[in-house]
Amino acid sequence: MKRNISLLFGLLLVLGLLLTACNGEVETVIETVVVTVEKVVEGETIIETQIVEVEVVKTPEPEVKPVTLNWNLGTEPPSLDPSVATDTTSVDVIANIFVGLTMFDPITSEVIPSLAETWEAGTDADGNQTWTFHLRQDIAWVNYNPITNETAQAVDADGNPRFVNANDVVYGVKRTLDPATGSGYSYVLYLIKNAVQVNSGDEGYTLDDLGVVALDDWTVQFTLESPAGFFPAIAGMWVCKPMPQWTIEDETLGDRWTAAGVINTNGPYVLETWIHGGEMVLVKNPLWVNADAVQIERVEMLMIVEASTAFALYENNELDSTPVPLPEMDRVKADPVLSAEYYQAPDPCTYYYGFTNNKPPFDDVRVRRAFSQAIDRQSLIDNVLKGGQVAATSFAPPGMFGAPEPGTVGLGYDPVAAKAYLDEYLAEKGMTLEEFNALGITMMHNTSEGHARIAAAIQQMWKDVLGVDVIVENQEWAVYLDTIEKDTPLADEPHIWRLGWCADYPDENNWVHEVFNATAGANDLRRNCSDEICTEVTNSTFDELTYQAQAEQDPAVRAQLYAEAERILAEEETAYAPIYHYTIVSVTKPWLIRHYPALGGVDFFNWTIDWEAKLAATGG
């Protein structure tokens, strides 16, 4: 290393020998320098060169730490593959590393431009509704190298830089709907022309029959089965995001294409680290079109399942924001510091217990009604949750188009009716309560202290009201999601299981139709199944109503159809037990300015941190 120094009118060539340097303290360095000195001898000016050693005490420049958000994912994201992800944990990460055609405003939930600058509806020659999206041309595909800490723009086989284009969008949509991909969320795209037939593998249909096409490099057009004014919201979902075909189809990678150092992304952040079961780190993408507006440079994410552990880290300033554990709710509200950091607001999600409708004894509606009406939802909210949640007797929460007012549809707490339904079932079957309990009724939830407390409370309600002993089990998140899929062998499926559903877009179509329709939705309830793993299903009045509501263009009629569908699902079929509509209950450090987006995943790229305040508080 060379350094230029001016000393005594001369140019000093420096070679440094480091003697001491510890933890940012001052360094004492012996430097060998060449010194040029002017002398006057007998009236003449003589220039002499001397080699000398000097001791220099230096104060090193302080290390510049990147602005860092400390966050807890709560569990391991099952997948960062946009076609495969089905859960909010995965979607939160995907929302920060992949761009979509549209996005939701984090405050108003309005659909706003993202990859697509503009879009418009139209009609094709056959009278089908079309949606055409016009893309911006400056969003780069990038790859992050965790060894060199460098983000580079991806290039094609000819060395040309890759920018996200219409063909990348078409590839992503087709990949999600390709039955070979096995997407668990493909049904969200069934509005696209021929999507059901293609995704079902119907003979005579190929991916080329899908109603999605690149009109040119920067224009994508979708053709729909029926008009849908909310389609621009669907078009921005993760299952529609542009995907890197050249990486995904690299046979040397396989499922590893989403690994750190391998994955090609296009969003505000890139994936630096993914230690499975431990940590995930995102770093700011310097090639992002709005990089100057992204203040948080680094997002360090843990995967701590226990809410109490995460809350302890928060109180120790090791997390910047976290949900409040149920046992801590009263203390947080009473504490002068924590209460100032507490935030509570409605959240468009519903917590429910699903019944496996084709597994005895829950293949009988009387048993399902008994278990649903034995749940005292308000008592659960008042004594366990304590976060202002709203008792739910139907599925879609307030704020969704077509959602009935809470409590106007469905079955509420009625212990007398609940006991009567179970007694009627037992009498018909010639079964005693002891024999019923010997069936080994199981209720399952994913591993979580909060879910365990809720399950324990409801387990006791079932015992008190019905006299039924329910076995409660739990599984790690990714395993649990596989267990409750409708293609799990019935013997391995629990009788009852918990899930939450949060809005992908604010319309009932995203709720009763996409979640519970027997032929067009996820149907984890296994409604109307004629075989064990639910490959053969038949539609009911409920299913037909959701199809009619999807196609209906009169908003008032749509709302009426959805209200009736909600009533049938929760009352006549009692296919599941809605429990409560969520609220956000979290604490956030005063140095973090964040959003609580209702739709689309967390938006780290829009958040800011008062970095000096955080460093002062954390001793950084």
XYZ file of C-alpha atoms in Angstrom:
620
model
C 0.000 0.000 0.000
C 1.264 3.477 -0.868
C 0.363 6.782 0.676
C 1.413 10.297 -0.341
C 2.325 12.730 2.444
C 3.731 16.272 2.362
C 6.389 16.853 4.994
C 8.841 19.739 5.193
C 8.133 20.890 1.642
C 8.765 17.405 0.324
C 6.934 14.397 -1.061
C 6.948 11.536 1.421
C 6.639 7.964 0.131
C 5.179 5.964 2.987
C 5.451 2.290 3.935
C 3.488 1.562 7.096
C 4.176 -1.014 9.761
C 1.194 -1.519 12.039
C 2.165 -1.943 15.666
C -1.133 -1.838 17.536
C -4.772 -1.640 16.584
C -7.547 -2.865 18.848
C -11.312 -2.534 18.567
C -11.387 0.888 16.942
C -8.823 2.379 19.359
C -5.982 4.614 18.157
C -3.197 2.990 16.107
C 0.516 3.615 16.634
C 2.350 3.240 13.333
C 6.073 3.446 12.477
C 6.313 4.877 8.986
C 9.412 4.817 6.821
C 9.366 7.956 4.711
C 11.490 9.681 2.127
C 12.009 13.330 3.068
C 13.183 16.040 0.722
C 15.018 18.843 2.546
C 16.377 22.151 1.211
C 19.743 23.431 2.592
C 21.750 26.581 1.833
C 25.486 25.866 1.634
C 27.893 28.690 0.704
C 25.076 30.617 -0.849
C 23.759 27.721 -2.901
C 20.516 25.901 -2.321
C 21.077 22.163 -2.105
C 18.260 19.599 -2.089
C 18.953 16.457 -0.108
C 16.928 13.278 0.180
C 16.842 11.476 3.520
C 15.188 8.253 4.632
C 13.780 8.500 8.137
C 11.423 6.592 10.421
C 8.700 8.484 12.235
C 6.110 7.354 14.767
C 2.582 8.350 13.850
C -0.433 8.044 16.142
C -3.624 7.676 14.112
C -7.276 7.571 15.051
C -9.054 5.186 12.682
C -12.234 6.251 10.931
C -15.210 4.840 12.859
C -16.912 1.848 11.235
C -20.021 2.928 9.323
C -22.800 0.497 10.173
C -25.594 0.051 7.651
C -29.062 1.130 8.718
C -30.447 -2.194 9.971
C -33.921 -3.433 10.799
C -34.134 -6.336 13.255
C -37.226 -8.421 12.569
C -38.684 -11.783 13.526
C -40.332 -13.860 10.811
C -41.877 -16.103 13.444
C -41.036 -19.288 11.578
C -39.069 -20.647 8.626
C -40.529 -19.452 5.300
C -41.544 -22.678 3.530
C -40.598 -21.251 0.124
C -39.398 -18.124 -1.679
C -40.708 -19.503 -4.964
C -43.577 -17.181 -5.984
C -45.418 -20.011 -7.724
C -45.201 -22.310 -4.704
C -45.594 -20.015 -1.669
C -48.978 -20.082 0.076
C -48.314 -18.505 3.486
C -47.894 -14.987 4.828
C -44.345 -15.576 6.091
C -43.089 -16.481 2.627
C -45.154 -13.729 1.000
C -43.667 -11.060 3.284
C -40.169 -11.905 2.051
C -41.209 -12.311 -1.591
C -42.866 -8.867 -1.485
C -39.472 -7.293 -0.774
C -37.348 -9.158 -3.336
C -39.731 -9.512 -6.299
C -41.711 -6.785 -8.066
C -45.309 -7.300 -9.207
C -47.391 -5.705 -11.931
C -49.280 -3.736 -9.294
C -49.065 -3.262 -5.552
C -51.258 -2.038 -2.729
C -50.761 1.362 -1.187
C -49.657 0.412 2.362
C -51.969 2.988 3.937
C -55.060 3.180 1.722
C -54.909 -0.364 0.225
C -55.578 1.199 -3.172
C -54.096 -0.673 -6.155
C -51.208 1.434 -7.462
C -48.607 1.049 -10.244
C -45.466 -0.997 -9.741
C -43.937 -2.887 -12.676
C -46.955 -1.809 -14.722
C -47.219 1.956 -15.154
C -50.766 1.882 -16.548
C -53.503 -0.635 -17.364
C -56.946 -0.693 -18.856
C -59.883 -3.044 -19.332
C -61.188 -4.016 -22.723
C -63.127 -6.681 -24.618
C -61.871 -9.237 -27.129
C -63.631 -10.389 -30.297
C -65.530 -13.054 -28.355
C -66.852 -10.579 -25.800
C -64.460 -11.651 -23.018
C -63.048 -9.019 -20.691
C -59.341 -8.253 -21.138
C -56.896 -6.400 -18.928
C -53.833 -4.905 -20.604
C -50.799 -3.813 -18.566
C -48.082 -1.476 -19.886
C -44.717 -2.102 -18.223
C -41.884 0.207 -17.318
C -38.617 -0.759 -18.968
C -35.966 -0.012 -16.341
C -36.334 -2.688 -13.623
C -33.234 -4.882 -13.629
C -32.876 -8.562 -12.873
C -30.070 -8.868 -10.339
C -27.986 -11.471 -8.543
C -26.299 -10.930 -5.194
C -22.920 -12.527 -4.476
C -22.643 -13.094 -0.692
C -18.897 -13.729 -0.967
C -18.021 -10.408 -2.596
C -21.077 -8.565 -1.208
C -21.777 -7.286 -4.704
C -25.055 -6.994 -6.568
C -24.715 -7.424 -10.324
C -27.252 -7.116 -13.089
C -28.090 -10.439 -14.710
C -27.159 -10.848 -18.371
C -28.440 -13.089 -21.149
C -26.441 -15.598 -23.206
C -25.127 -12.779 -25.390
C -23.990 -10.706 -22.431
C -26.845 -8.210 -22.677
C -28.280 -6.875 -19.398
C -31.623 -8.366 -18.421
C -34.557 -6.100 -17.635
C -37.927 -7.393 -16.435
C -40.245 -7.671 -19.424
C -43.656 -8.961 -20.468
C -42.329 -12.435 -21.292
C -41.100 -12.810 -17.691
C -44.628 -12.073 -16.463
C -46.235 -14.521 -18.882
C -43.715 -17.196 -17.861
C -44.510 -16.657 -14.164
C -48.271 -16.934 -14.667
C -47.979 -20.034 -16.853
C -45.586 -21.642 -14.386
C -48.039 -21.114 -11.510
C -50.848 -22.696 -13.519
C -48.735 -25.515 -14.920
C -49.940 -28.677 -13.126
C -46.329 -29.886 -13.078
C -45.438 -27.028 -10.712
C -47.924 -28.186 -8.093
C -48.804 -24.678 -6.951
C -51.049 -24.688 -3.913
C -52.326 -21.217 -4.800
C -53.053 -21.646 -8.500
C -56.815 -21.424 -7.921
C -56.457 -17.661 -7.313
C -55.812 -17.345 -11.065
C -58.831 -19.376 -12.174
C -60.450 -16.173 -13.456
C -57.991 -16.305 -16.367
C -59.436 -17.928 -19.481
C -58.861 -21.713 -19.575
C -56.936 -21.634 -16.279
C -59.108 -24.294 -14.627
C -58.750 -26.692 -17.558
C -55.011 -26.165 -17.883
C -54.306 -26.450 -14.156
C -56.484 -29.551 -13.917
C -54.571 -31.195 -16.771
C -57.704 -31.574 -18.906
C -57.067 -33.343 -22.181
C -56.699 -31.013 -25.149
C -55.517 -27.997 -23.112
C -51.942 -26.721 -22.968
C -50.243 -23.726 -21.399
C -50.581 -21.927 -24.725
C -54.362 -21.934 -24.236
C -54.131 -19.716 -21.156
C -55.545 -16.231 -21.459
C -52.230 -14.475 -20.930
C -49.958 -13.182 -23.688
C -47.106 -10.732 -24.248
C -48.331 -8.351 -26.954
C -44.763 -7.061 -27.128
C -41.775 -6.923 -24.774
C -43.455 -4.346 -22.550
C -47.174 -5.162 -22.765
C -49.044 -8.041 -21.093
C -52.674 -8.879 -21.756
C -54.949 -11.148 -19.728
C -58.255 -12.530 -20.995
C -60.768 -13.510 -18.310
C -63.513 -16.086 -18.043
C -65.874 -13.461 -16.612
C -65.527 -9.732 -15.942
C -63.725 -8.842 -12.713
C -63.119 -5.249 -11.762
C -60.769 -6.397 -8.991
C -58.417 -8.221 -11.373
C -55.632 -5.553 -11.225
C -55.246 -6.540 -7.550
C -54.873 -10.215 -8.467
C -52.356 -9.300 -11.176
C -50.027 -7.901 -8.512
C -50.039 -11.032 -6.346
C -46.927 -13.148 -5.877
C -48.272 -15.960 -8.091
C -48.310 -13.482 -11.009
C -44.872 -11.999 -10.429
C -42.290 -12.135 -13.224
C -39.968 -15.080 -12.678
C -36.400 -15.804 -13.924
C -36.930 -18.611 -16.431
C -33.210 -19.060 -17.160
C -32.495 -19.777 -13.484
C -35.589 -21.846 -12.693
C -34.994 -24.126 -15.691
C -31.288 -24.607 -14.977
C -31.213 -28.371 -14.412
C -28.085 -28.105 -12.274
C -30.007 -26.082 -9.688
C -33.403 -27.740 -9.275
C -35.170 -26.399 -6.180
C -31.962 -24.591 -5.189
C -32.755 -21.725 -7.539
C -34.114 -19.764 -4.544
C -30.925 -20.209 -2.479
C -28.834 -17.227 -1.375
C -26.175 -16.461 -3.962
C -28.156 -18.254 -6.675
C -31.543 -16.578 -6.830
C -32.185 -13.844 -9.396
C -34.590 -11.177 -8.150
C -35.839 -7.740 -9.175
C -37.139 -5.985 -6.065
C -35.908 -3.393 -3.555
C -33.893 -6.000 -1.610
C -31.716 -8.980 -2.456
C -31.211 -12.186 -0.482
C -27.859 -12.209 1.294
C -28.255 -15.073 3.772
C -30.667 -17.941 4.386
C -29.640 -20.140 7.289
C -32.495 -22.619 7.440
C -34.162 -22.635 10.801
C -32.041 -19.739 12.006
C -31.683 -16.484 10.101
C -32.452 -14.740 6.839
C -30.858 -11.455 5.784
C -31.939 -9.056 3.052
C -29.746 -6.192 1.869
C -30.693 -3.172 -0.181
C -30.546 -3.619 -3.950
C -28.365 -0.749 -5.223
C -29.686 -1.315 -8.764
C -33.331 -0.914 -7.735
C -34.995 1.903 -9.672
C -35.979 3.695 -6.457
C -32.898 2.750 -4.431
C -32.393 6.326 -3.236
C -35.773 6.165 -1.508
C -34.948 2.945 0.388
C -33.486 4.056 3.717
C -33.168 0.699 5.512
C -30.067 -0.955 4.073
C -30.183 -4.273 5.868
C -33.016 -6.455 7.237
C -31.843 -9.119 9.687
C -34.659 -11.624 10.257
C -34.858 -14.338 12.893
C -37.147 -17.383 12.827
C -38.238 -17.525 16.458
C -41.518 -19.379 16.925
C -42.023 -18.586 20.624
C -43.722 -15.199 20.973
C -42.431 -14.843 24.533
C -38.818 -15.194 23.349
C -39.339 -12.647 20.592
C -40.918 -10.237 23.072
C -37.951 -10.617 25.432
C -35.633 -9.726 22.543
C -37.796 -6.693 21.833
C -37.545 -5.511 25.417
C -33.767 -5.951 25.155
C -33.728 -3.758 22.012
C -32.796 -6.716 19.800
C -35.989 -6.524 17.727
C -37.526 -3.322 16.415
C -41.145 -4.489 16.345
C -43.028 -7.623 17.389
C -46.530 -8.896 18.177
C -47.516 -8.861 21.826
C -47.778 -12.356 23.394
C -51.148 -13.129 24.935
C -49.825 -13.411 28.531
C -48.120 -9.999 28.228
C -51.158 -8.073 26.982
C -52.251 -6.685 30.361
C -48.705 -5.688 31.345
C -48.072 -3.933 28.038
C -51.253 -1.891 28.309
C -50.424 -0.876 31.886
C -46.740 -0.104 31.370
C -46.093 3.619 30.616
C -43.290 2.855 28.119
C -44.696 -0.234 26.429
C -48.198 1.210 26.182
C -46.776 4.161 24.229
C -45.207 1.674 21.810
C -48.368 -0.450 21.541
C -50.452 -0.444 18.352
C -53.879 -2.002 17.877
C -56.027 -1.854 14.747
C -58.374 -4.085 12.734
C -56.625 -6.577 10.466
C -58.435 -8.147 7.460
C -57.899 -11.726 8.603
C -60.096 -14.415 10.139
C -59.046 -17.129 12.580
C -60.995 -20.357 12.139
C -61.072 -24.041 12.950
C -61.535 -26.259 9.934
C -63.427 -29.526 10.155
C -62.325 -32.405 7.939
C -65.758 -32.872 6.434
C -65.236 -36.390 5.112
C -63.613 -37.864 8.227
C -65.988 -39.561 10.699
C -67.541 -38.402 12.933
C -67.172 -34.941 11.356
C -68.795 -36.198 8.182
C -72.054 -35.591 10.074
C -73.249 -31.968 10.199
C -74.679 -32.417 13.711
C -71.218 -33.105 15.119
C -69.810 -30.072 13.321
C -72.620 -27.874 14.648
C -72.099 -29.175 18.171
C -68.398 -28.332 18.142
C -68.947 -24.904 16.568
C -71.728 -23.800 18.928
C -69.783 -24.983 21.986
C -67.137 -22.286 21.360
C -67.686 -19.146 23.450
C -65.902 -16.719 21.140
C -66.427 -13.588 23.218
C -65.098 -15.271 26.339
C -62.018 -16.312 24.357
C -61.484 -12.695 23.259
C -62.074 -11.212 26.705
C -60.035 -13.679 28.739
C -57.338 -15.042 26.417
C -56.765 -12.777 23.399
C -57.485 -9.349 24.990
C -56.668 -7.487 21.774
C -60.055 -6.124 20.750
C -60.723 -8.906 18.247
C -64.251 -9.298 16.851
C -66.148 -12.561 17.403
C -66.728 -14.244 14.029
C -69.683 -16.328 12.940
C -68.956 -15.944 9.208
C -65.765 -15.819 7.183
C -64.925 -12.508 5.490
C -64.122 -9.685 7.943
C -65.466 -6.133 7.840
C -64.042 -4.110 4.964
C -64.253 -6.854 2.358
C -66.780 -6.258 -0.409
C -69.783 -8.506 0.205
C -68.875 -9.389 3.789
C -71.915 -9.632 6.089
C -71.915 -7.606 9.282
C -70.333 -9.590 12.142
C -72.907 -11.686 14.004
C -75.644 -11.415 11.364
C -74.821 -14.721 9.656
C -73.737 -18.047 11.108
C -73.905 -19.900 14.416
C -72.938 -18.252 17.663
C -72.304 -19.702 21.096
C -75.261 -21.835 22.198
C -74.298 -24.576 24.671
C -77.839 -25.990 24.866
C -78.119 -26.406 21.089
C -74.574 -27.765 20.913
C -75.281 -30.493 23.469
C -78.584 -31.346 21.775
C -76.891 -31.846 18.397
C -74.292 -34.193 19.864
C -76.881 -36.117 21.880
C -79.002 -36.576 18.750
C -76.012 -37.922 16.860
C -75.057 -40.321 19.657
C -78.617 -41.606 19.968
C -78.906 -42.298 16.256
C -75.558 -44.116 16.210
C -76.354 -46.046 19.398
C -73.129 -44.687 20.880
C -72.292 -43.581 24.417
C -70.233 -40.487 25.149
C -67.455 -42.773 26.381
C -67.464 -44.598 23.049
C -67.394 -41.248 21.215
C -64.370 -40.166 23.242
C -62.705 -43.484 22.419
C -62.624 -42.362 18.757
C -59.700 -40.112 19.679
C -60.879 -36.757 18.322
C -57.790 -34.745 17.371
C -57.356 -31.013 16.981
C -54.100 -29.780 15.422
C -52.380 -26.396 15.187
C -48.997 -25.205 14.026
C -46.415 -24.771 16.784
C -47.067 -21.479 18.565
C -47.566 -20.398 22.156
C -50.545 -18.278 21.126
C -52.256 -21.050 19.151
C -51.628 -23.428 22.052
C -53.372 -21.096 24.509
C -56.350 -20.689 22.197
C -56.534 -24.445 21.655
C -56.384 -25.117 25.405
C -59.236 -22.691 26.052
C -61.456 -24.185 23.335
C -60.505 -27.716 24.361
C -61.876 -26.904 27.829
C -65.068 -25.428 26.323
C -65.671 -28.647 24.408
C -65.122 -30.589 27.625
C -67.437 -28.367 29.676
C -70.263 -28.118 27.125
C -70.112 -31.455 25.321
C -68.196 -33.683 27.706
C -65.795 -34.477 24.865
C -62.072 -35.046 25.398
C -60.169 -33.623 22.437
C -56.517 -34.455 21.846
C -54.482 -31.351 20.901
C -51.394 -31.794 18.738
C -49.015 -29.396 17.002
C -46.529 -29.483 14.127
C -43.850 -27.179 12.719
C -45.292 -24.756 10.151
C -44.087 -26.253 6.862
C -44.931 -29.814 7.966
C -48.304 -28.657 9.252
C -49.243 -27.050 5.930
C -48.568 -30.353 4.175
C -50.570 -32.303 6.755
C -53.787 -30.332 6.287
C -53.668 -30.406 2.480
C -56.669 -32.148 0.931
C -54.500 -34.844 -0.658
C -53.140 -36.066 2.696
C -54.339 -39.621 3.464
C -57.427 -39.320 5.630
C -55.872 -41.400 8.418
C -53.128 -38.757 8.797
C -55.519 -35.815 8.706
C -56.700 -34.388 12.055
C -60.430 -34.088 12.662
C -60.067 -30.369 13.430
C -57.289 -27.919 12.535
C -56.664 -24.195 12.768
C -55.841 -21.679 10.078
C -56.034 -17.968 9.507
C -56.974 -16.415 6.209
C -55.892 -12.885 5.332
C -57.095 -10.853 2.390
C -55.171 -11.027 -0.876
C -57.560 -8.415 -2.277
C -60.675 -6.820 -0.734
C -63.475 -8.880 -2.278
C -65.526 -11.852 -1.062
C -64.353 -13.781 -4.128
C -61.038 -14.124 -2.303
C -62.815 -15.603 0.708
C -65.713 -17.996 0.305
C -65.028 -18.817 -3.346
C -61.253 -19.207 -3.415
C -60.920 -20.809 0.001
C -63.955 -23.083 0.278
C -65.437 -23.735 -3.181
C -65.238 -27.497 -3.715
C -64.041 -27.378 -7.322
C -62.478 -23.931 -7.736
C -60.978 -23.261 -4.317
C -58.441 -24.722 -1.920
C -61.147 -26.830 -0.210
C -58.929 -28.003 2.636
C -62.220 -28.720 4.438
C -62.776 -31.556 1.941
C -66.342 -30.483 1.320
C -68.412 -32.672 -1.011
C -65.623 -35.224 -1.462
C -66.569 -38.607 -2.827
C -63.196 -40.225 -2.196
C -60.646 -40.233 0.606
C -58.151 -37.686 -0.738
C -60.747 -35.463 -2.341
C -59.836 -35.919 -5.996
C -63.538 -36.330 -6.816
C -65.902 -33.567 -5.679
C -69.407 -32.365 -6.439
C -70.711 -28.835 -6.171
C -73.458 -27.815 -3.751
C -75.783 -24.822 -3.543
C -72.993 -22.933 -1.774
C -70.545 -23.594 -4.592
C -73.025 -22.537 -7.274
C -73.742 -19.313 -5.388
C -70.061 -18.348 -5.288
C -69.789 -18.980 -9.036
C -72.844 -16.798 -9.640
C -71.491 -14.033 -7.405
C -68.148 -14.117 -9.175
C -69.790 -13.518 -12.564
C -72.504 -11.094 -11.391
C -71.870 -7.456 -12.343
C -74.517 -5.780 -10.156
C -72.768 -4.991 -6.828
C -75.969 -5.214 -4.801
C -76.836 -8.625 -6.210
C -73.259 -9.825 -5.686
C -73.426 -8.831 -2.022
C -76.715 -10.706 -1.559
C -75.299 -13.849 -3.187
C -72.222 -13.770 -0.968
C -74.295 -13.248 2.190
C -76.360 -16.332 1.326
C -73.209 -18.321 0.555
C -71.738 -17.325 3.931
C -74.959 -18.384 5.659
C -75.061 -21.796 4.005
C -71.390 -22.492 4.723
C -71.566 -21.565 8.413
C -75.137 -22.603 9.270
C -76.493 -25.289 6.950
C -73.239 -27.071 6.220
C -71.318 -25.837 9.284
C -68.284 -26.869 7.280
C -65.984 -24.950 9.622
C -66.031 -22.869 12.803
C -65.130 -19.187 12.355
C -63.726 -17.880 15.628
C -62.580 -14.252 15.413
C -61.567 -11.469 13.058
C -58.012 -10.341 13.735
C -56.605 -7.168 15.114
C -52.996 -6.053 14.882
C -51.549 -6.094 18.404
C -47.878 -5.180 18.329
C -45.215 -2.983 19.841
C -42.733 -0.920 17.841
C -39.655 0.975 18.976
C -39.945 4.753 18.768
C -37.062 4.959 16.280
C -38.888 2.839 13.660
C -41.465 4.453 11.399
C -43.363 1.583 9.786
C -46.620 0.697 8.048
C -49.141 -1.961 8.935
C -50.269 -2.849 5.397
C -53.555 -4.697 5.231
C -52.729 -6.253 1.864
C -49.680 -7.357 -0.094
C -47.120 -8.190 2.599
C -44.860 -6.003 4.748
C -43.090 -3.202 2.905
C -39.657 -2.848 4.523
C -38.577 -0.671 1.589
C -41.033 2.053 2.693
C -39.995 2.062 6.354
C -37.436 4.349 7.984
C -35.290 4.217 11.108
C -33.925 7.102 13.155
C -30.502 5.486 13.047
C -28.824 7.759 15.569
C -31.615 7.111 18.062
C -31.372 3.349 17.573
C -27.586 3.346 17.954
C -27.876 5.417 21.119
C -30.462 3.050 22.591
C -28.640 -0.137 21.640
C -25.117 1.012 22.448
C -24.142 0.610 18.798
